[in-house]
Coordinates of N, CA and C in Angstrom, one line a residue:
M9 N 119.3 167.2 95.0 CA 120.2 166.4 94.2 C 121.1 167.4 93.4
N10 N 122.3 167.0 93.3 CA 123.2 167.9 92.5 C 123.3 167.4 91.1
N11 N 123.9 168.1 90.2 CA 124.0 167.8 88.8 C 124.7 166.5 88.5
E12 N 125.7 166.3 89.3 CA 126.5 165.1 89.1 C 125.7 163.8 89.3
N13 N 124.8 163.8 90.3 CA 124.0 162.6 90.6 C 122.9 162.5 89.5
I14 N 122.4 163.6 89.0 CA 121.4 163.5 87.9 C 122.1 162.9 86.6
V15 N 123.3 163.4 86.3 CA 124.0 162.9 85.2 C 124.3 161.4 85.3
M16 N 124.7 161.0 86.5 CA 125.0 159.5 86.7 C 123.7 158.7 86.6
E17 N 122.5 159.2 87.1 CA 121.3 158.5 87.0 C 120.9 158.4 85.5
E18 N 121.0 159.4 84.8 CA 120.7 159.4 83.3 C 121.6 158.4 82.6
A19 N 122.8 158.4 82.9 CA 123.8 157.4 82.3 C 123.4 156.0 82.7
S20 N 123.0 155.8 83.9 CA 122.6 154.5 84.4 C 121.3 154.0 83.6
E21 N 120.4 154.9 83.5 CA 119.1 154.6 82.7 C 119.4 154.3 81.3
K22 N 120.3 155.1 80.7 CA 120.7 154.8 79.3 C 121.4 153.5 79.2
K23 N 122.2 153.1 80.1 CA 122.9 151.8 80.1 C 121.9 150.7 80.2
K24 N 120.9 150.8 81.1 CA 119.9 149.8 81.3 C 119.1 149.6 80.0
G25 N 118.8 150.7 79.3 CA 118.1 150.7 78.1 C 118.9 150.0 77.0
E26 N 120.2 150.2 77.0 CA 121.1 149.5 76.0 C 121.2 148.1 76.3
N27 N 121.2 147.7 77.6 CA 121.3 146.3 78.0 C 120.0 145.6 77.6
V28 N 118.9 146.2 77.8 CA 117.6 145.6 77.4 C 117.6 145.4 75.9
K29 N 118.0 146.4 75.1 CA 118.0 146.2 73.7 C 119.0 145.1 73.3
Y30 N 120.1 145.0 73.9 CA 121.1 144.0 73.6 C 120.5 142.6 73.9
Y31 N 119.9 142.4 75.0 CA 119.3 141.1 75.4 C 118.1 140.8 74.5
L32 N 117.3 141.7 74.2 CA 116.2 141.5 73.3 C 116.7 141.1 71.9
K33 N 117.7 141.7 71.4 CA 118.3 141.4 70.1 C 118.8 139.9 70.1
I34 N 119.5 139.5 71.2 CA 119.9 138.1 71.3 C 118.8 137.2 71.3
C35 N 117.7 137.5 72.1 CA 116.6 136.6 72.2 C 115.9 136.4 70.9
I36 N 115.7 137.5 70.1 CA 115.0 137.5 68.8 C 115.9 136.7 67.8
T37 N 117.2 136.9 67.9 CA 118.1 136.1 67.0 C 118.0 134.6 67.3
L38 N 118.0 134.3 68.5 CA 117.9 132.8 68.9 C 116.5 132.3 68.5
L39 N 115.5 133.1 68.7 CA 114.1 132.6 68.3 C 114.0 132.4 66.8
I40 N 114.6 133.2 66.0 CA 114.6 133.1 64.5 C 115.4 131.8 64.2
I41 N 116.6 131.7 64.7 CA 117.4 130.5 64.4 C 116.7 129.2 64.8
S42 N 116.0 129.2 66.0 CA 115.3 128.0 66.5 C 114.1 127.7 65.5
A43 N 113.4 128.7 65.1 CA 112.2 128.5 64.2 C 112.7 128.0 62.9
L44 N 113.8 128.5 62.3 CA 114.3 128.0 61.0 C 114.8 126.6 61.2
T45 N 115.5 126.3 62.3 CA 115.9 124.9 62.5 C 114.7 123.9 62.6
A46 N 113.7 124.3 63.4 CA 112.5 123.5 63.5 C 111.8 123.3 62.2
G47 N 111.7 124.3 61.4 CA 111.1 124.2 60.1 C 111.9 123.3 59.1
L48 N 113.2 123.4 59.2 CA 114.1 122.6 58.4 C 114.0 121.1 58.8
L49 N 113.9 120.8 60.1 CA 113.8 119.5 60.5 C 112.4 118.9 60.1
A50 N 111.4 119.7 60.2 CA 110.0 119.2 59.8 C 110.0 118.9 58.3
F51 N 110.7 119.8 57.5 CA 110.7 119.5 56.1 C 111.5 118.2 55.8
V52 N 112.6 118.0 56.4 CA 113.4 116.8 56.2 C 112.6 115.6 56.6
N53 N 111.9 115.7 57.7 CA 111.1 114.6 58.2 C 110.0 114.2 57.2
S54 N 109.4 115.2 56.6 CA 108.3 115.0 55.7 C 108.8 114.3 54.4
V55 N 110.0 114.7 54.0 CA 110.6 114.1 52.8 C 111.1 112.7 53.0
T56 N 111.6 112.4 54.2 CA 112.2 111.1 54.4 C 111.3 110.0 55.1
K57 N 110.2 110.4 55.7 CA 109.4 109.5 56.6 C 108.9 108.3 55.8
D58 N 108.5 108.5 54.6 CA 108.0 107.3 53.8 C 109.1 106.4 53.5
K59 N 110.2 106.9 53.1 CA 111.4 106.0 52.8 C 111.8 105.2 54.0
I60 N 111.9 105.9 55.1 CA 112.3 105.2 56.4 C 111.3 104.1 56.7
A61 N 110.0 104.4 56.6 CA 109.0 103.4 56.9 C 109.1 102.2 56.0
A62 N 109.3 102.5 54.7 CA 109.5 101.4 53.7 C 110.7 100.5 54.0
N63 N 111.8 101.2 54.4 CA 113.0 100.4 54.8 C 112.8 99.6 56.1
E64 N 112.1 100.1 57.1 CA 111.8 99.4 58.3 C 110.9 98.2 58.0
L65 N 109.9 98.4 57.1 CA 109.0 97.3 56.7 C 109.8 96.2 55.9
A66 N 110.7 96.6 55.1 CA 111.5 95.6 54.3 C 112.4 94.8 55.3
V67 N 113.0 95.4 56.3 CA 113.8 94.7 57.3 C 112.9 93.8 58.1
M68 N 111.7 94.2 58.5 CA 110.8 93.3 59.2 C 110.4 92.1 58.4
E69 N 110.0 92.3 57.2 CA 109.6 91.2 56.3 C 110.8 90.3 56.0
E70 N 112.0 90.8 55.9 CA 113.1 89.9 55.7 C 113.4 89.1 56.9
A71 N 113.3 89.6 58.1 CA 113.5 88.9 59.3 C 112.4 87.8 59.5
M72 N 111.1 88.2 59.1 CA 110.0 87.2 59.2 C 110.3 86.0 58.2
G73 N 110.8 86.4 57.0 CA 111.1 85.4 56.0 C 112.2 84.4 56.5
R74 N 113.2 84.9 57.3 CA 114.2 84.0 57.8 C 113.6 83.0 58.9
I75 N 112.7 83.5 59.7 CA 112.1 82.7 60.7 C 111.0 81.7 60.1
F76 N 110.1 82.3 59.3 CA 109.1 81.5 58.7 C 109.5 81.3 57.2
V77 N 110.2 80.2 57.0 CA 110.8 80.0 55.6 C 109.6 79.7 54.7
S78 N 109.7 80.4 53.5 CA 108.7 80.3 52.4 C 107.3 80.7 52.8
C79 N 107.2 81.7 53.7 CA 105.9 82.2 54.0 C 105.5 83.1 52.8
D80 N 104.2 83.2 52.6 CA 103.8 84.0 51.4 C 102.8 85.2 51.8
K81 N 102.4 85.2 53.1 CA 101.5 86.3 53.5 C 101.8 86.7 55.0
I82 N 102.0 87.9 55.2 CA 102.1 88.5 56.5 C 101.1 89.5 56.7
E83 N 100.2 89.3 57.8 CA 99.1 90.2 58.0 C 99.1 90.7 59.4
Q84 N 99.1 92.0 59.6 CA 99.1 92.6 60.9 C 97.9 92.3 61.7
V85 N 98.0 91.9 62.9 CA 96.9 91.7 63.8 C 96.6 92.9 64.6
D86 N 95.4 93.5 64.5 CA 95.0 94.7 65.2 C 94.9 94.4 66.7
G87 N 95.2 95.4 67.5 CA 95.1 95.2 68.9 C 96.0 96.2 69.7
K88 N 95.8 96.2 71.0 CA 96.6 97.1 71.8 C 97.6 96.1 72.5
Y89 N 98.9 96.4 72.5 CA 99.9 95.5 73.0 C 100.6 96.1 74.2
E90 N 101.0 95.3 75.1 CA 101.8 95.8 76.3 C 103.2 96.0 75.8
E91 N 103.9 97.1 76.3 CA 105.3 97.3 75.9 C 106.1 96.2 76.5
P92 N 107.1 95.7 75.8 CA 107.7 96.3 74.6 C 107.2 95.9 73.3
V93 N 106.1 95.1 73.2 CA 105.5 94.6 72.0 C 105.0 95.8 71.2
V94 N 105.5 95.9 69.9 CA 105.1 97.0 69.0 C 103.9 96.5 68.1
A95 N 104.0 95.3 67.6 CA 103.0 94.8 66.7 C 103.0 93.3 66.7
V96 N 101.9 92.7 66.2 CA 101.8 91.2 66.1 C 101.3 91.0 64.7
Y97 N 102.0 90.0 64.0 CA 101.6 89.6 62.7 C 101.3 88.2 62.6
A98 N 100.2 87.8 61.8 CA 99.9 86.5 61.5 C 100.6 86.1 60.2
V99 N 101.2 84.9 60.2 CA 102.1 84.5 59.1 C 101.5 83.3 58.5
Y100 N 101.4 83.3 57.1 CA 100.7 82.3 56.4 C 101.6 81.7 55.3
R101 N 101.3 80.5 54.9 CA 101.9 79.9 53.7 C 100.8 79.1 53.0
E102 N 100.5 79.5 51.8 CA 99.4 78.8 51.0 C 98.1 78.8 51.8
G103 N 97.7 79.8 52.5 CA 96.5 79.9 53.2 C 96.5 79.3 54.6
E104 N 97.5 78.6 54.9 CA 97.6 77.9 56.2 C 98.4 78.8 57.2
M105 N 97.9 79.0 58.3 CA 98.6 79.8 59.3 C 99.8 79.1 59.9
L106 N 101.0 79.7 59.8 CA 102.2 79.1 60.4 C 102.4 79.5 61.8
G107 N 102.0 80.7 62.2 CA 102.2 81.2 63.5 C 102.1 82.7 63.5
Y108 N 102.8 83.3 64.5 CA 102.8 84.7 64.7 C 104.2 85.3 64.8
G109 N 104.4 86.4 64.2 CA 105.6 87.2 64.3 C 105.3 88.4 65.3
I110 N 106.1 88.5 66.3 CA 105.9 89.5 67.3 C 107.1 90.5 67.1
Q111 N 106.7 91.7 66.8 CA 107.7 92.8 66.7 C 107.8 93.5 68.0
S112 N 109.0 93.6 68.6 CA 109.2 94.1 69.9 C 110.4 95.0 69.9
N113 N 110.4 95.9 70.9 CA 111.5 96.9 71.1 C 111.9 97.1 72.5
P114 N 112.4 96.0 73.1 CA 112.8 96.1 74.6 C 114.0 97.0 74.7
I115 N 114.1 97.6 75.9 CA 115.2 98.6 76.1 C 116.4 97.8 76.6
G116 N 117.5 97.9 75.9 CA 118.8 97.2 76.3 C 119.6 98.2 77.2
F117 N 120.9 98.1 77.1 CA 121.7 98.9 78.0 C 121.6 100.4 77.6
K118 N 121.6 100.6 76.3 CA 121.7 102.0 75.9 C 120.4 102.5 75.2
D119 N 119.7 101.6 74.5 CA 118.5 102.0 73.7 C 117.7 100.8 73.4
G120 N 116.7 101.0 72.6 CA 115.8 99.9 72.3 C 116.5 98.9 71.3
I121 N 116.1 97.6 71.5 CA 116.6 96.6 70.6 C 115.5 96.1 69.7
G122 N 115.6 96.3 68.4 CA 114.5 95.9 67.5 C 114.5 94.3 67.4
L123 N 113.4 93.7 67.7 CA 113.3 92.2 67.6 C 112.1 91.8 66.8
I124 N 112.3 90.6 66.2 CA 111.2 89.9 65.6 C 111.3 88.5 66.3
V125 N 110.2 88.1 66.9 CA 110.1 86.8 67.6 C 109.1 86.0 66.8
G126 N 109.4 84.8 66.3 CA 108.5 84.0 65.6 C 108.0 82.9 66.5
A127 N 106.7 82.7 66.6 CA 106.1 81.6 67.4 C 105.1 80.8 66.6
D128 N 105.1 79.5 66.9 CA 104.1 78.7 66.2 C 102.8 78.9 66.9
I129 N 101.8 78.2 66.4 CA 100.4 78.4 67.0 C 100.3 78.0 68.4
K130 N 101.2 77.1 68.9 CA 101.1 76.6 70.2 C 101.9 77.5 71.2
G131 N 102.6 78.5 70.6 CA 103.4 79.5 71.5 C 104.9 79.1 71.6
N132 N 105.3 78.1 70.9 CA 106.8 77.8 71.0 C 107.6 78.7 70.0
C133 N 108.7 79.1 70.5 CA 109.6 80.0 69.7 C 110.1 79.3 68.5
L134 N 110.0 79.8 67.3 CA 110.6 79.3 66.1 C 111.9 80.0 65.7
G135 N 112.1 81.2 66.3 CA 113.3 81.9 66.0 C 113.2 83.3 66.5
V136 N 114.4 84.0 66.7 CA 114.5 85.4 67.1 C 115.4 86.1 66.1
E137 N 115.0 87.2 65.6 CA 115.9 88.0 64.7 C 116.0 89.4 65.3
I138 N 117.2 89.9 65.3 CA 117.4 91.3 65.8 C 117.4 92.2 64.5
T139 N 116.5 93.2 64.5 CA 116.5 94.1 63.3 C 117.2 95.4 63.5
S140 N 117.4 95.7 64.8 CA 118.2 96.9 65.1 C 118.8 96.9 66.5
I141 N 120.0 97.4 66.7 CA 120.6 97.4 68.0 C 121.6 98.5 68.0
S142 N 121.7 99.3 69.1 CA 122.7 100.4 69.2 C 123.4 100.3 70.5
D143 N 123.4 99.1 71.1 CA 124.2 99.0 72.3 C 125.7 98.9 72.0
T144 N 126.5 98.9 73.1 CA 127.9 99.0 72.9 C 128.5 97.9 72.0
P145 N 129.2 98.2 71.0 CA 129.8 97.2 70.1 C 130.7 96.3 70.9
G146 N 130.6 95.0 70.6 CA 131.4 94.0 71.2 C 131.0 93.6 72.6
V147 N 130.0 94.3 73.2 CA 129.5 94.0 74.6 C 128.0 93.7 74.4
G148 N 127.2 94.8 74.4 CA 125.8 94.6 74.2 C 125.4 93.9 72.9
T149 N 126.2 94.1 71.9 CA 125.9 93.5 70.6 C 126.1 92.0 70.6
K150 N 126.7 91.5 71.7 CA 126.9 90.0 71.7 C 125.5 89.2 71.6
V151 N 124.4 89.9 71.9 CA 123.1 89.3 71.7 C 122.8 88.9 70.3
K152 N 123.5 89.5 69.3 CA 123.3 89.2 67.9 C 123.9 87.9 67.5
E153 N 124.8 87.4 68.3 CA 125.5 86.2 67.9 C 124.5 85.0 67.8
G154 N 124.7 84.2 66.8 CA 123.8 83.1 66.5 C 123.6 82.2 67.7
N155 N 124.6 81.8 68.5 CA 124.3 80.8 69.5 C 123.3 81.3 70.5
F156 N 123.4 82.6 70.9 CA 122.5 83.1 71.9 C 121.1 83.1 71.3
L157 N 120.9 83.6 70.2 CA 119.5 83.7 69.6 C 119.0 82.3 69.2
F158 N 119.9 81.4 68.8 CA 119.5 80.1 68.4 C 118.9 79.3 69.6
G159 N 119.4 79.6 70.8 CA 119.0 78.9 72.0 C 117.6 79.1 72.4
F160 N 116.9 80.1 71.8 CA 115.5 80.4 72.1 C 114.6 79.4 71.3
K161 N 115.1 78.9 70.2 CA 114.3 78.0 69.4 C 113.7 76.8 70.1
G162 N 112.4 76.7 70.0 CA 111.7 75.6 70.7 C 111.2 75.9 72.1
L163 N 111.7 77.0 72.7 CA 111.3 77.4 74.0 C 109.9 78.1 74.0
N164 N 109.2 77.9 75.1 CA 107.9 78.7 75.3 C 108.2 79.8 76.3
G165 N 107.2 80.6 76.7 CA 107.4 81.6 77.6 C 108.0 81.2 79.0
E166 N 107.5 80.1 79.5 CA 107.9 79.6 80.8 C 109.4 79.1 80.8
R167 N 109.7 78.3 79.8 CA 111.1 77.8 79.7 C 112.1 78.9 79.3
A168 N 111.7 79.9 78.6 CA 112.6 81.0 78.2 C 113.0 81.8 79.4
A169 N 112.2 81.8 80.4 CA 112.5 82.6 81.7 C 113.7 82.0 82.3
D170 N 114.0 80.7 82.1 CA 115.2 80.1 82.7 C 116.4 80.1 81.8
Y171 N 116.3 80.7 80.7 CA 117.4 80.8 79.7 C 118.5 81.7 80.2
D172 N 119.7 81.3 80.1 CA 120.9 82.1 80.7 C 121.1 83.4 79.9
T173 N 121.6 84.4 80.6 CA 122.0 85.6 79.9 C 123.5 85.5 79.5
I174 N 123.9 86.5 78.8 CA 125.3 86.6 78.4 C 126.1 87.4 79.4
S175 N 127.2 86.8 79.9 CA 128.0 87.5 80.8 C 128.7 88.7 80.1
G176 N 128.6 89.9 80.8 CA 129.2 91.1 80.2 C 128.1 91.8 79.3
A177 N 127.1 91.1 79.0 CA 126.0 91.8 78.2 C 124.7 91.4 78.9
T178 N 124.7 91.5 80.2 CA 123.5 91.0 81.0 C 122.3 91.8 80.7
I179 N 122.4 93.1 80.7 CA 121.2 94.0 80.5 C 120.6 93.7 79.1
S180 N 121.4 93.7 78.1 CA 120.9 93.5 76.7 C 120.4 92.1 76.5
S181 N 121.0 91.1 77.1 CA 120.5 89.7 76.9 C 119.2 89.5 77.7
K182 N 119.1 90.2 78.9 CA 117.8 90.1 79.6 C 116.7 90.7 78.9
A183 N 117.0 91.9 78.2 CA 116.0 92.5 77.4 C 115.5 91.6 76.3
V184 N 116.4 90.9 75.6 CA 116.0 90.0 74.5 C 115.3 88.9 75.1
K185 N 115.7 88.3 76.2 CA 115.1 87.2 76.8 C 113.7 87.5 77.3
N186 N 113.5 88.6 77.9 CA 112.1 89.0 78.3 C 111.2 89.3 77.2

């Protein structure tokens, strides 16, 4: 080998070493940024989780209060529930059981729809309240309109299956109906 080839090989090796250092520096920088971001998110979550849970509980209790007028006790019923049911609550007034509040989160067009469904002891619907929805405004959010939700009142599971959906908001209204 001549001197020119040796010099070129040494330059090539030096360039490879510089490239490795460059990529290593980028990887370490990204790792540090990712770790700091994850730590910050964990900190914010720990600070806000109790407040978020309290707000969600207040929204749920308010919705139950609109369905079960003048209820004075809401008690969570332990059990495993099939999705989209999140929780079931027994609702009382002056020690007498009024019925059940079913907290559900069916998937609409875009995301979950937070629902509270009130049912009497016989399984008839007393009312439906939407606690959260992030579907398309003016389309999927049509399910929040009073006429659609009011139509469930008095229906049981079998009769609700025949309930019409909203044209243009079919996926969201089917999610609420189911």
